[in-house]
Amino acid sequence: MTSIQRPVVETTADVPENWLNIAAQLPDRLPGLQRADGQPVTHAELAQLYSTECARIELLADHYSHDHTIPIPPPVRQEYRKYRPTPFCRAKGLEERLGFSGRIYFKREDCNPTGSHKPNTAIPQAYYASFQGLSELVTDTGAGQWGTALAWACHNMGLRCTVFMTRDSFLSKPYRRYMMELCGAKVIASPSNVTAHGRTLLEANASHCGSLGIGMGEAMEYLADRTEARLALGCMSYYAALHQTVIGQELVGQLGREAIVPDILIGCVGGGSNFVGFAAPFLVNVFTHPDLPRPQFVAVESANVPVLTQGRYEYEHADAFALTPRVKMYTLGRDFLPPEIHAGGLRYHGKTPILSLLVNKGLVSPAAISQEKAFHAGKLFFETEGILPAPESSHAIAQVLVEVEIAMHHGRTPTIVFCLSGHGYLDLEGYARALDLDSAPCRSDLEPVATDRLR
Ligand SMILES: *Cc1c(COP(=O)(O)O)cnc(C)c1O
């Protein structure tokens, strides 16, 4: 999608030069990765799973333990320049519709290649793998945003890409699968016959709908005998959150140029990467500049997958078969089979450890939004701003509506900024089902045209 020129704040002149290493700037240490026996995971072990560099980031090894900023490799910045800096806009139409005297702004990650914030981490992951001489990245995907972003990034970095896509999405949402295949990726419906774990599940239930945890487990098993392949994760890893900090850094510049001070920052959370990346500089400021006004941070999850609002904060595996290391996070348990919700990106059973820590320390407030509310908010945004949000992003917009209602009730006029993590033009079927657009397909409720008016 091309960006629409609007009466907005200017974008930054250039792409940030560094990522913000937020874990090195928090007073609390990020709990480390553990093996199933409770021992810490070593770099040698993790480098079998991820590219060497991503393994270093994940373990906060070497300079990642203390450097506040991490230089972005020039080839990655070069790719970012294809679409960054992304636009920063004011939602005037929405403000007017709500009769709100405060301000609503949004950072647009929907204009990115493949339509979401995910290329921000897919590009560096593919770059590091190719730099290391690997030949293939493997991953799991739900609705397909992550798989699409990775397929595109791999194509540009000369890597093969294999994607285990949850079976229900594979069958019901073919468009993103087509996009992955256009980039040369191999897409496999999960559970699949490719792995022993997949075969066991299919024997028990031939039409098993799959889950992200199962897809990740299959990807792990697939990797086991392929020395030139590694796993790439879109949401649950610390490296993904680190790469997403380009969003927040651009935002700081864009806000600063217009002297806008945000009172409330809102983002949706699946794994937590877009939220953390969007809010990172403001979260860091809480510790480095305690004198500055502190915005309210709201992380919005699906009420159908209430990880932050109802889950436990404990060590758990990211995949369903306990093949990945354990991380400390809010989770509903690796066996949790989320209900089929349209916002597939919000279906993870856990939240990334960095966000979990921030929520546990009370710095970030979690909120849960129902699917119905999210789709109505997405519709309202489309009507007033002309942009159809991804169902995931619509959860953030629904929370904006909640905050506006509270503010108006108290006669306040806050400045609200949210992250528009992706567009919804490939999710129209979800909108149609949620808003019942097919209920009168033949429009038989319309008056027939009178024949005497026909010429
Ligand atoms: C994947 C996705 C999400 C959720 O992932 P996070 O890691 O929480 O950012 C949100 N919005 C869109 C559009 C997505 O594709």
GROMACS .gro file of C-alpha atoms and ligand atoms in nm:
model
  470
    1MET     CA    1   0.000   0.000   0.000
    2THR     CA    2   0.132   0.346  -0.073
    3SER     CA    3   0.106   0.604   0.199
    4ILE     CA    4  -0.157   0.871   0.173
    5GLN     CA    5  -0.044   1.231   0.200
    6ARG     CA    6  -0.232   1.390   0.488
    7PRO     CA    7  -0.218   1.706   0.698
    8VAL     CA    8   0.031   1.557   0.934
    9VAL     CA    9   0.358   1.596   1.110
   10GLU     CA   10   0.666   1.559   0.888
   11THR     CA   11   0.846   1.228   0.884
   12THR     CA   12   1.204   1.201   1.006
   13ALA     CA   13   1.473   1.273   0.752
   14ASP     CA   14   1.637   0.933   0.775
   15VAL     CA   15   1.624   0.584   0.919
   16PRO     CA   16   1.768   0.551   1.273
   17GLU     CA   17   2.133   0.446   1.287
   18ASN     CA   18   2.093   0.223   1.592
   19TRP     CA   19   1.852  -0.009   1.761
   20LEU     CA   20   1.772   0.068   2.125
   21ASN     CA   21   1.893  -0.209   2.354
   22ILE     CA   22   1.623  -0.160   2.614
   23ALA     CA   23   1.716  -0.471   2.817
   24ALA     CA   24   2.054  -0.313   2.897
   25GLN     CA   25   1.884   0.001   3.029
   26LEU     CA   26   1.631  -0.145   3.270
   27PRO     CA   27   1.704  -0.161   3.643
   28ASP     CA   28   1.585  -0.525   3.646
   29ARG     CA   29   1.773  -0.794   3.457
   30LEU     CA   30   1.584  -0.978   3.188
   31PRO     CA   31   1.550  -1.340   3.313
   32GLY     CA   32   1.767  -1.568   3.097
   33LEU     CA   33   1.673  -1.866   2.880
   34GLN     CA   34   1.668  -2.208   3.043
   35ARG     CA   35   1.698  -2.565   2.924
   36ALA     CA   36   1.428  -2.812   3.028
   37ASP     CA   37   1.651  -2.913   3.324
   38GLY     CA   38   1.657  -2.553   3.452
   39GLN     CA   39   2.020  -2.485   3.352
   40PRO     CA   40   2.100  -2.169   3.155
   41VAL     CA   41   2.115  -2.210   2.777
   42THR     CA   42   2.464  -2.161   2.632
   43HIS     CA   43   2.550  -1.968   2.318
   44ALA     CA   44   2.670  -2.289   2.150
   45GLU     CA   45   2.330  -2.447   2.209
   46LEU     CA   46   2.126  -2.149   2.101
   47ALA     CA   47   2.339  -2.095   1.790
   48GLN     CA   48   2.209  -2.434   1.667
   49LEU     CA   49   1.862  -2.283   1.676
   50TYR     CA   50   1.913  -1.922   1.563
   51SER     CA   51   2.179  -1.748   1.359
   52THR     CA   52   2.491  -1.679   1.566
   53GLU     CA   53   2.412  -1.309   1.595
   54CYS     CA   54   2.048  -1.359   1.694
   55ALA     CA   55   2.163  -1.613   1.955
   56ARG     CA   56   2.403  -1.352   2.099
   57ILE     CA   57   2.124  -1.094   2.115
   58GLU     CA   58   1.885  -1.340   2.277
   59LEU     CA   59   2.135  -1.429   2.550
   60LEU     CA   60   2.242  -1.064   2.592
   61ALA     CA   61   2.594  -1.193   2.534
   62ASP     CA   62   2.904  -0.975   2.494
   63HIS     CA   63   2.826  -0.609   2.422
   64TYR     CA   64   2.452  -0.680   2.419
   65SER     CA   65   2.469  -0.708   2.799
   66HIS     CA   66   2.563  -0.342   2.844
   67ASP     CA   67   2.558  -0.133   2.521
   68HIS     CA   68   2.258   0.099   2.522
   69THR     CA   69   2.245   0.117   2.144
   70ILE     CA   70   2.332  -0.138   1.874
   71PRO     CA   71   2.444  -0.007   1.533
   72ILE     CA   72   2.219  -0.122   1.249
   73PRO     CA   73   2.434  -0.299   0.984
   74PRO     CA   74   2.452  -0.084   0.666
   75PRO     CA   75   2.291  -0.350   0.439
   76VAL     CA   76   1.993  -0.365   0.677
   77ARG     CA   77   1.961   0.015   0.682
   78GLN     CA   78   1.972   0.007   0.306
   79GLU     CA   79   1.671  -0.229   0.302
   80TYR     CA   80   1.492  -0.017   0.564
   81ARG     CA   81   1.528   0.281   0.332
   82LYS     CA   82   1.290   0.109   0.089
   83TYR     CA   83   1.006   0.201   0.325
   84ARG     CA   84   1.136   0.386   0.632
   85PRO     CA   85   1.092   0.632   0.794
   86THR     CA   86   0.724   0.546   0.807
   87PRO     CA   87   0.453   0.815   0.822
   88PHE     CA   88   0.324   0.965   1.143
   89CYS     CA   89  -0.034   1.093   1.118
   90ARG     CA   90  -0.307   1.264   1.312
   91ALA     CA   91  -0.648   1.092   1.313
   92LYS     CA   92  -0.849   1.412   1.267
   93GLY     CA   93  -1.147   1.232   1.119
   94LEU     CA   94  -1.169   0.996   1.413
   95GLU     CA   95  -1.130   1.282   1.663
   96GLU     CA   96  -1.416   1.469   1.498
   97ARG     CA   97  -1.642   1.166   1.485
   98LEU     CA   98  -1.585   1.108   1.856
   99GLY     CA   99  -1.626   1.478   1.943
  100PHE     CA  100  -1.292   1.449   2.123
  101SER     CA  101  -1.100   1.769   2.204
  102GLY     CA  102  -0.777   1.585   2.278
  103ARG     CA  103  -0.557   1.450   2.000
  104ILE     CA  104  -0.513   1.109   1.845
  105TYR     CA  105  -0.198   1.027   1.644
  106PHE     CA  106  -0.078   0.706   1.489
  107LYS     CA  107   0.249   0.565   1.362
  108ARG     CA  108   0.198   0.381   1.035
  109GLU     CA  109   0.358   0.040   0.996
  110ASP     CA  110   0.085  -0.064   0.753
  111CYS     CA  111   0.259   0.090   0.449
  112ASN     CA  112   0.562  -0.139   0.491
  113PRO     CA  113   0.648  -0.416   0.245
  114THR     CA  114   0.402  -0.705   0.298
  115GLY     CA  115   0.178  -0.478   0.507
  116SER     CA  116   0.293  -0.492   0.869
  117HIS     CA  117   0.576  -0.405   1.109
  118LYS     CA  118   0.726  -0.753   1.066
  119PRO     CA  119   0.985  -0.673   0.794
  120ASN     CA  120   1.162  -0.456   1.055
  121THR     CA  121   1.293  -0.778   1.210
  122ALA     CA  122   1.265  -1.015   0.910
  123ILE     CA  123   1.528  -0.811   0.723
  124PRO     CA  124   1.801  -0.821   0.992
  125GLN     CA  125   1.727  -1.187   1.067
  126ALA     CA  126   1.773  -1.277   0.701
  127TYR     CA  127   2.080  -1.055   0.679
  128TYR     CA  128   2.254  -1.218   0.977
  129ALA     CA  129   2.175  -1.566   0.843
  130SER     CA  130   2.310  -1.485   0.499
  131PHE     CA  131   2.619  -1.311   0.645
  132GLN     CA  132   2.691  -1.628   0.841
  133GLY     CA  133   2.667  -1.839   0.525
  134LEU     CA  134   2.344  -2.020   0.615
  135SER     CA  135   2.115  -2.118   0.329
  136GLU     CA  136   1.766  -2.139   0.479
  137LEU     CA  137   1.537  -1.990   0.744
  138VAL     CA  138   1.245  -2.183   0.887
  139THR     CA  139   0.950  -2.047   1.079
  140ASP     CA  140   0.587  -2.081   1.178
  141THR     CA  141   0.309  -1.842   1.091
  142GLY     CA  142  -0.057  -1.800   1.177
  143ALA     CA  143  -0.251  -1.552   0.969
  144GLY     CA  144   0.062  -1.524   0.754
  145GLN     CA  145   0.201  -1.176   0.823
  146TRP     CA  146   0.522  -1.310   0.971
  147GLY     CA  147   0.569  -1.577   0.705
  148THR     CA  148   0.511  -1.320   0.432
  149ALA     CA  149   0.761  -1.074   0.578
  150LEU     CA  150   1.023  -1.346   0.624
  151ALA     CA  151   0.965  -1.489   0.275
  152TRP     CA  152   1.018  -1.144   0.126
  153ALA     CA  153   1.328  -1.070   0.334
  154CYS     CA  154   1.480  -1.413   0.257
  155HIS     CA  155   1.422  -1.360  -0.111
  156ASN     CA  156   1.612  -1.031  -0.096
  157MET     CA  157   1.900  -1.184   0.098
  158GLY     CA  158   1.931  -1.494  -0.124
  159LEU     CA  159   1.803  -1.746   0.132
  160ARG     CA  160   1.550  -2.026   0.109
  161CYS     CA  161   1.246  -1.992   0.334
  162THR     CA  162   1.026  -2.268   0.475
  163VAL     CA  163   0.707  -2.178   0.660
  164PHE     CA  164   0.487  -2.400   0.876
  165MET     CA  165   0.149  -2.229   0.852
  166THR     CA  166  -0.131  -2.322   1.093
  167ARG     CA  167  -0.364  -2.549   0.898
  168ASP     CA  168  -0.678  -2.343   0.957
  169SER     CA  169  -0.511  -2.032   0.809
  170PHE     CA  170  -0.348  -2.234   0.530
  171LEU     CA  171  -0.693  -2.343   0.416
  172SER     CA  172  -0.903  -2.036   0.496
  173LYS     CA  173  -0.657  -1.752   0.425
  174PRO     CA  174  -0.480  -1.837   0.099
  175TYR     CA  175  -0.380  -1.485  -0.005
  176ARG     CA  176  -0.081  -1.448   0.226
  177ARG     CA  177   0.023  -1.800   0.131
  178TYR     CA  178   0.021  -1.687  -0.232
  179MET     CA  179   0.238  -1.388  -0.135
  180MET     CA  180   0.489  -1.619   0.035
  181GLU     CA  181   0.491  -1.847  -0.267
  182LEU     CA  182   0.542  -1.549  -0.498
  183CYS     CA  183   0.866  -1.487  -0.306
  184GLY     CA  184   0.968  -1.850  -0.355
  185ALA     CA  185   0.894  -1.974  -0.002
  186LYS     CA  186   0.784  -2.330   0.070
  187VAL     CA  187   0.463  -2.321   0.275
  188ILE     CA  188   0.351  -2.632   0.467
  189ALA     CA  189   0.016  -2.674   0.644
  190SER     CA  190   0.081  -2.751   1.012
  191PRO     CA  191   0.038  -3.004   1.165
  192SER     CA  192   0.205  -3.176   0.871
  193ASN     CA  193   0.336  -3.514   0.765
  194VAL     CA  194   0.685  -3.367   0.742
  195THR     CA  195   0.758  -3.418   1.114
  196ALA     CA  196   0.699  -3.697   1.365
  197HIS     CA  197   0.513  -3.461   1.599
  198GLY     CA  198   0.292  -3.346   1.312
  199ARG     CA  199   0.218  -3.704   1.203
  200THR     CA  200   0.113  -3.800   1.559
  201LEU     CA  201  -0.131  -3.509   1.576
  202LEU     CA  202  -0.272  -3.584   1.232
  203GLU     CA  203  -0.324  -3.951   1.319
  204ALA     CA  204  -0.536  -3.845   1.617
  205ASN     CA  205  -0.722  -3.579   1.420
  206ALA     CA  206  -0.679  -3.558   1.043
  207SER     CA  207  -0.829  -3.209   1.031
  208HIS     CA  208  -0.636  -3.066   1.329
  209CYS     CA  209  -0.645  -2.686   1.290
  210GLY     CA  210  -0.292  -2.632   1.429
  211SER     CA  211  -0.150  -2.356   1.647
  212LEU     CA  212   0.156  -2.133   1.652
  213GLY     CA  213   0.307  -2.348   1.926
  214ILE     CA  214   0.265  -2.661   1.711
  215GLY     CA  215   0.406  -2.485   1.404
  216MET     CA  216   0.710  -2.373   1.599
  217GLY     CA  217   0.760  -2.727   1.731
  218GLU     CA  218   0.746  -2.866   1.377
  219ALA     CA  219   0.992  -2.602   1.260
  220MET     CA  220   1.229  -2.712   1.540
  221GLU     CA  221   1.204  -3.076   1.440
  222TYR     CA  222   1.254  -2.988   1.073
  223LEU     CA  223   1.575  -2.804   1.168
  224ALA     CA  224   1.726  -3.092   1.361
  225ASP     CA  225   1.901  -3.257   1.064
  226ARG     CA  226   1.961  -2.946   0.853
  227THR     CA  227   2.289  -2.783   0.944
  228GLU     CA  228   2.251  -2.485   0.709
  229ALA     CA  229   1.905  -2.390   0.833
  230ARG     CA  230   1.798  -2.193   1.140
  231LEU     CA  231   1.477  -2.082   1.307
  232ALA     CA  232   1.349  -1.724   1.263
  233LEU     CA  233   1.099  -1.585   1.513
  234GLY     CA  234   0.880  -1.283   1.450
  235CYS     CA  235   0.736  -1.197   1.788
  236MET     CA  236   0.851  -1.395   2.088
  237SER     CA  237   1.223  -1.326   2.079
  238TYR     CA  238   1.414  -1.037   2.231
  239TYR     CA  239   1.592  -0.979   1.900
  240ALA     CA  240   1.256  -0.914   1.731
  241ALA     CA  241   1.169  -0.652   1.993
  242LEU     CA  242   1.516  -0.496   1.957
  243HIS     CA  243   1.478  -0.462   1.579
  244GLN     CA  244   1.134  -0.306   1.618
  245THR     CA  245   1.280  -0.012   1.812
  246VAL     CA  246   1.323   0.169   1.481
  247ILE     CA  247   0.950   0.246   1.515
  248GLY     CA  248   0.980   0.423   1.849
  249GLN     CA  249   1.295   0.612   1.758
  250GLU     CA  250   1.139   0.758   1.447
  251LEU     CA  251   0.834   0.846   1.654
  252VAL     CA  252   1.045   1.042   1.904
  253GLY     CA  253   1.180   1.256   1.620
  254GLN     CA  254   0.838   1.302   1.463
  255LEU     CA  255   0.677   1.402   1.794
  256GLY     CA  256   0.967   1.629   1.885
  257ARG     CA  257   0.953   1.824   1.560
  258GLU     CA  258   0.597   1.931   1.645
  259ALA     CA  259   0.654   1.951   2.021
  260ILE     CA  260   0.390   1.685   2.082
  261VAL     CA  261   0.405   1.519   2.424
  262PRO     CA  262   0.216   1.189   2.439
  263ASP     CA  263   0.003   1.119   2.745
  264ILE     CA  264  -0.098   0.766   2.646
  265LEU     CA  265   0.088   0.519   2.422
  266ILE     CA  266  -0.111   0.221   2.296
  267GLY     CA  267  -0.015  -0.087   2.095
  268CYS     CA  268  -0.166  -0.430   2.035
  269VAL     CA  269   0.023  -0.739   2.152
  270GLY     CA  270   0.055  -1.082   2.000
  271GLY     CA  271   0.408  -1.168   2.108
  272GLY     CA  272   0.475  -0.807   2.206
  273SER     CA  273   0.734  -0.693   1.951
  274ASN     CA  274   0.553  -0.401   1.787
  275PHE     CA  275   0.444  -0.265   2.124
  276VAL     CA  276   0.791  -0.283   2.277
  277GLY     CA  277   0.955  -0.136   1.966
  278PHE     CA  278   0.702   0.146   1.948
  279ALA     CA  279   0.725   0.236   2.317
  280ALA     CA  280   1.096   0.158   2.377
  281PRO     CA  281   1.245   0.511   2.394
  282PHE     CA  282   0.965   0.628   2.623
  283LEU     CA  283   1.008   0.323   2.848
  284VAL     CA  284   1.382   0.388   2.868
  285ASN     CA  285   1.315   0.753   2.954
  286VAL     CA  286   1.127   0.645   3.264
  287PHE     CA  287   1.463   0.533   3.407
  288THR     CA  288   1.710   0.765   3.238
  289HIS     CA  289   1.502   1.085   3.262
  290PRO     CA  290   1.270   1.038   3.561
  291ASP     CA  291   1.209   1.414   3.556
  292LEU     CA  292   1.029   1.396   3.218
  293PRO     CA  293   0.651   1.344   3.215
  294ARG     CA  294   0.581   0.972   3.200
  295PRO     CA  295   0.316   0.861   2.953
  296GLN     CA  296   0.075   0.583   3.033
  297PHE     CA  297   0.169   0.261   2.849
  298VAL     CA  298  -0.116   0.032   2.745
  299ALA     CA  299  -0.052  -0.311   2.587
  300VAL     CA  300  -0.370  -0.450   2.432
  301GLU     CA  301  -0.429  -0.821   2.389
  302SER     CA  302  -0.723  -1.025   2.262
  303ALA     CA  303  -0.978  -1.107   2.533
  304ASN     CA  304  -0.985  -1.457   2.378
  305VAL     CA  305  -0.615  -1.510   2.454
  306PRO     CA  306  -0.584  -1.326   2.790
  307VAL     CA  307  -0.216  -1.389   2.856
  308LEU     CA  308  -0.119  -1.063   3.030
  309THR     CA  309  -0.449  -1.010   3.206
  310GLN     CA  310  -0.505  -1.369   3.324
  311GLY     CA  311  -0.190  -1.574   3.260
  312ARG     CA  312   0.087  -1.677   3.498
  313TYR     CA  313   0.438  -1.527   3.509
  314GLU     CA  314   0.661  -1.833   3.492
  315TYR     CA  315   0.913  -2.030   3.287
  316GLU     CA  316   0.754  -2.202   2.985
  317HIS     CA  317   0.851  -2.326   2.638
  318ALA     CA  318   0.759  -2.118   2.334
  319ASP     CA  319   0.646  -2.426   2.136
  320ALA     CA  320   0.388  -2.695   2.211
  321PHE     CA  321   0.633  -2.990   2.226
  322ALA     CA  322   0.886  -2.841   2.472
  323LEU     CA  323   1.165  -2.838   2.210
  324THR     CA  324   1.252  -2.467   2.245
  325PRO     CA  325   1.433  -2.329   2.553
  326ARG     CA  326   1.213  -2.209   2.837
  327VAL     CA  327   1.172  -1.837   2.893
  328LYS     CA  328   1.017  -1.643   3.179
  329MET     CA  329   0.700  -1.485   3.055
  330TYR     CA  330   0.330  -1.441   3.106
  331THR     CA  331   0.171  -1.752   2.957
  332LEU     CA  332  -0.145  -1.956   2.943
  333GLY     CA  333   0.068  -2.272   2.911
  334ARG     CA  334   0.220  -2.427   2.601
  335ASP     CA  335  -0.079  -2.664   2.562
  336PHE     CA  336  -0.323  -2.375   2.540
  337LEU     CA  337  -0.517  -2.404   2.213
  338PRO     CA  338  -0.643  -2.054   2.143
  339PRO     CA  339  -0.990  -2.020   1.999
  340GLU     CA  340  -1.002  -1.943   1.629
  341ILE     CA  341  -0.993  -1.565   1.627
  342HIS     CA  342  -0.962  -1.349   1.320
  343ALA     CA  343  -0.665  -1.157   1.460
  344GLY     CA  344  -0.432  -1.453   1.407
  345GLY     CA  345  -0.131  -1.244   1.511
  346LEU     CA  346  -0.269  -1.224   1.865
  347ARG     CA  347  -0.292  -1.601   1.919
  348TYR     CA  348   0.037  -1.676   2.096
  349HIS     CA  349   0.013  -1.858   2.429
  350GLY     CA  350   0.283  -1.635   2.577
  351LYS     CA  351   0.424  -1.282   2.560
  352THR     CA  352   0.786  -1.192   2.495
  353PRO     CA  353   0.995  -1.189   2.818
  354ILE     CA  354   1.086  -0.819   2.790
  355LEU     CA  355   0.719  -0.713   2.777
  356SER     CA  356   0.631  -0.966   3.048
  357LEU     CA  357   0.895  -0.810   3.274
  358LEU     CA  358   0.766  -0.456   3.209
  359VAL     CA  359   0.410  -0.564   3.288
  360ASN     CA  360   0.521  -0.753   3.598
  361LYS     CA  361   0.700  -0.441   3.725
  362GLY     CA  362   0.385  -0.237   3.675
  363LEU     CA  363   0.534  -0.008   3.411
  364VAL     CA  364   0.306  -0.124   3.130
  365SER     CA  365  -0.067  -0.173   3.187
  366PRO     CA  366  -0.228  -0.466   3.009
  367ALA     CA  367  -0.579  -0.444   2.862
  368ALA     CA  368  -0.797  -0.702   2.686
  369ILE     CA  369  -1.035  -0.624   2.400
  370SER     CA  370  -1.304  -0.853   2.259
  371GLN     CA  371  -1.301  -0.947   1.893
  372GLU     CA  372  -1.635  -0.777   1.833
  373LYS     CA  373  -1.518  -0.447   1.980
  374ALA     CA  374  -1.198  -0.465   1.776
  375PHE     CA  375  -1.378  -0.510   1.444
  376HIS     CA  376  -1.620  -0.227   1.519
  377ALA     CA  377  -1.324  -0.003   1.600
  378GLY     CA  378  -1.155  -0.109   1.275
  379LYS     CA  379  -1.469  -0.023   1.081
  380LEU     CA  380  -1.490   0.318   1.247
  381PHE     CA  381  -1.126   0.385   1.159
  382PHE     CA  382  -1.187   0.286   0.797
  383GLU     CA  383  -1.492   0.514   0.778
  384THR     CA  384  -1.318   0.814   0.930
  385GLU     CA  385  -0.955   0.777   0.811
  386GLY     CA  386  -0.989   0.564   0.496
  387ILE     CA  387  -0.739   0.304   0.618
  388LEU     CA  388  -0.850  -0.050   0.693
  389PRO     CA  389  -0.650  -0.168   0.996
  390ALA     CA  390  -0.532  -0.526   1.048
  391PRO     CA  391  -0.767  -0.698   1.297
  392GLU     CA  392  -0.468  -0.703   1.536
  393SER     CA  393  -0.423  -0.326   1.509
  394SER     CA  394  -0.796  -0.277   1.556
  395HIS     CA  395  -0.751  -0.400   1.912
  396ALA     CA  396  -0.526  -0.098   1.974
  397ILE     CA  397  -0.784   0.132   1.814
  398ALA     CA  398  -1.061  -0.014   2.032
  399GLN     CA  399  -0.845   0.071   2.334
  400VAL     CA  400  -0.804   0.426   2.199
  401LEU     CA  401  -1.185   0.448   2.204
  402VAL     CA  402  -1.187   0.327   2.565
  403GLU     CA  403  -0.930   0.590   2.666
  404VAL     CA  404  -1.123   0.864   2.483
  405GLU     CA  405  -1.441   0.768   2.663
  406ILE     CA  406  -1.268   0.778   3.002
  407ALA     CA  407  -1.103   1.114   2.921
  408MET     CA  408  -1.426   1.272   2.800
  409HIS     CA  409  -1.605   1.147   3.110
  410HIS     CA  410  -1.350   1.329   3.327
  411GLY     CA  411  -1.331   1.635   3.102
  412ARG     CA  412  -0.968   1.565   3.007
  413THR     CA  413  -0.802   1.618   2.668
  414PRO     CA  414  -0.502   1.383   2.652
  415THR     CA  415  -0.274   1.325   2.354
  416ILE     CA  416  -0.303   0.960   2.254
  417VAL     CA  417  -0.057   0.789   2.019
  418PHE     CA  418  -0.104   0.436   1.891
  419CYS     CA  419   0.085   0.200   1.663
  420LEU     CA  420  -0.098   0.096   1.347
  421SER     CA  421   0.089  -0.233   1.318
  422GLY     CA  422  -0.055  -0.343   0.984
  423HIS     CA  423  -0.329  -0.311   0.723
  424GLY     CA  424  -0.634  -0.529   0.690
  425TYR     CA  425  -0.687  -0.546   0.315
  426LEU     CA  426  -0.619  -0.920   0.319
  427ASP     CA  427  -0.842  -0.967   0.623
  428LEU     CA  428  -1.168  -0.853   0.468
  429GLU     CA  429  -1.315  -1.197   0.511
  430GLY     CA  430  -1.263  -1.163   0.887
  431TYR     CA  431  -1.437  -0.826   0.882
  432ALA     CA  432  -1.719  -0.973   0.674
  433ARG     CA  433  -1.775  -1.258   0.917
  434ALA     CA  434  -1.741  -1.049   1.233
  435LEU     CA  435  -1.967  -0.770   1.107
  436ASP     CA  436  -2.207  -1.002   0.925
  437LEU     CA  437  -2.166  -0.836   0.586
  438ASP     CA  438  -2.297  -1.138   0.396
  439SER     CA  439  -2.634  -1.156   0.569
  440ALA     CA  440  -2.824  -1.006   0.275
  441PRO     CA  441  -2.618  -1.123  -0.023
  442CYS     CA  442  -2.887  -1.067  -0.286
  443ARG     CA  443  -3.017  -0.738  -0.148
  444SER     CA  444  -3.372  -0.871  -0.184
  445ASP     CA  445  -3.472  -0.605   0.069
  446LEU     CA  446  -3.441  -0.335  -0.200
  447GLU     CA  447  -3.743  -0.212  -0.395
  448PRO     CA  448  -3.745  -0.361  -0.748
  449VAL     CA  449  -3.691  -0.103  -1.021
  450ALA     CA  450  -4.029  -0.011  -1.175
  451THR     CA  451  -4.039  -0.136  -1.534
  452ASP     CA  452  -4.202   0.186  -1.664
  453ARG     CA  453  -3.883   0.371  -1.563
  454LEU     CA  454  -3.672   0.154  -1.791
  455ARG     CA  455  -3.591   0.314  -2.121
  456LIG     C1  456   0.204  -1.022   1.406
  456LIG     C2  457   0.124  -0.901   1.421
  456LIG     C3  458   0.095  -0.847   1.547
  456LIG     C4  459   0.137  -0.910   1.676
  456LIG     O1  460   0.274  -0.926   1.693
  456LIG     P1  461   0.360  -0.845   1.800
  456LIG     O2  462   0.484  -0.925   1.819
  456LIG     O3  463   0.281  -0.835   1.926
  456LIG     O4  464   0.389  -0.714   1.743
  456LIG     C5  465   0.025  -0.729   1.552
  456LIG     N1  466  -0.019  -0.667   1.441
  456LIG     C6  467   0.006  -0.717   1.318
  456LIG     C7  468  -0.046  -0.645   1.199
  456LIG     C8  469   0.078  -0.835   1.304
  456LIG     O5  470   0.103  -0.883   1.182
   0.00000   0.00000   0.00000
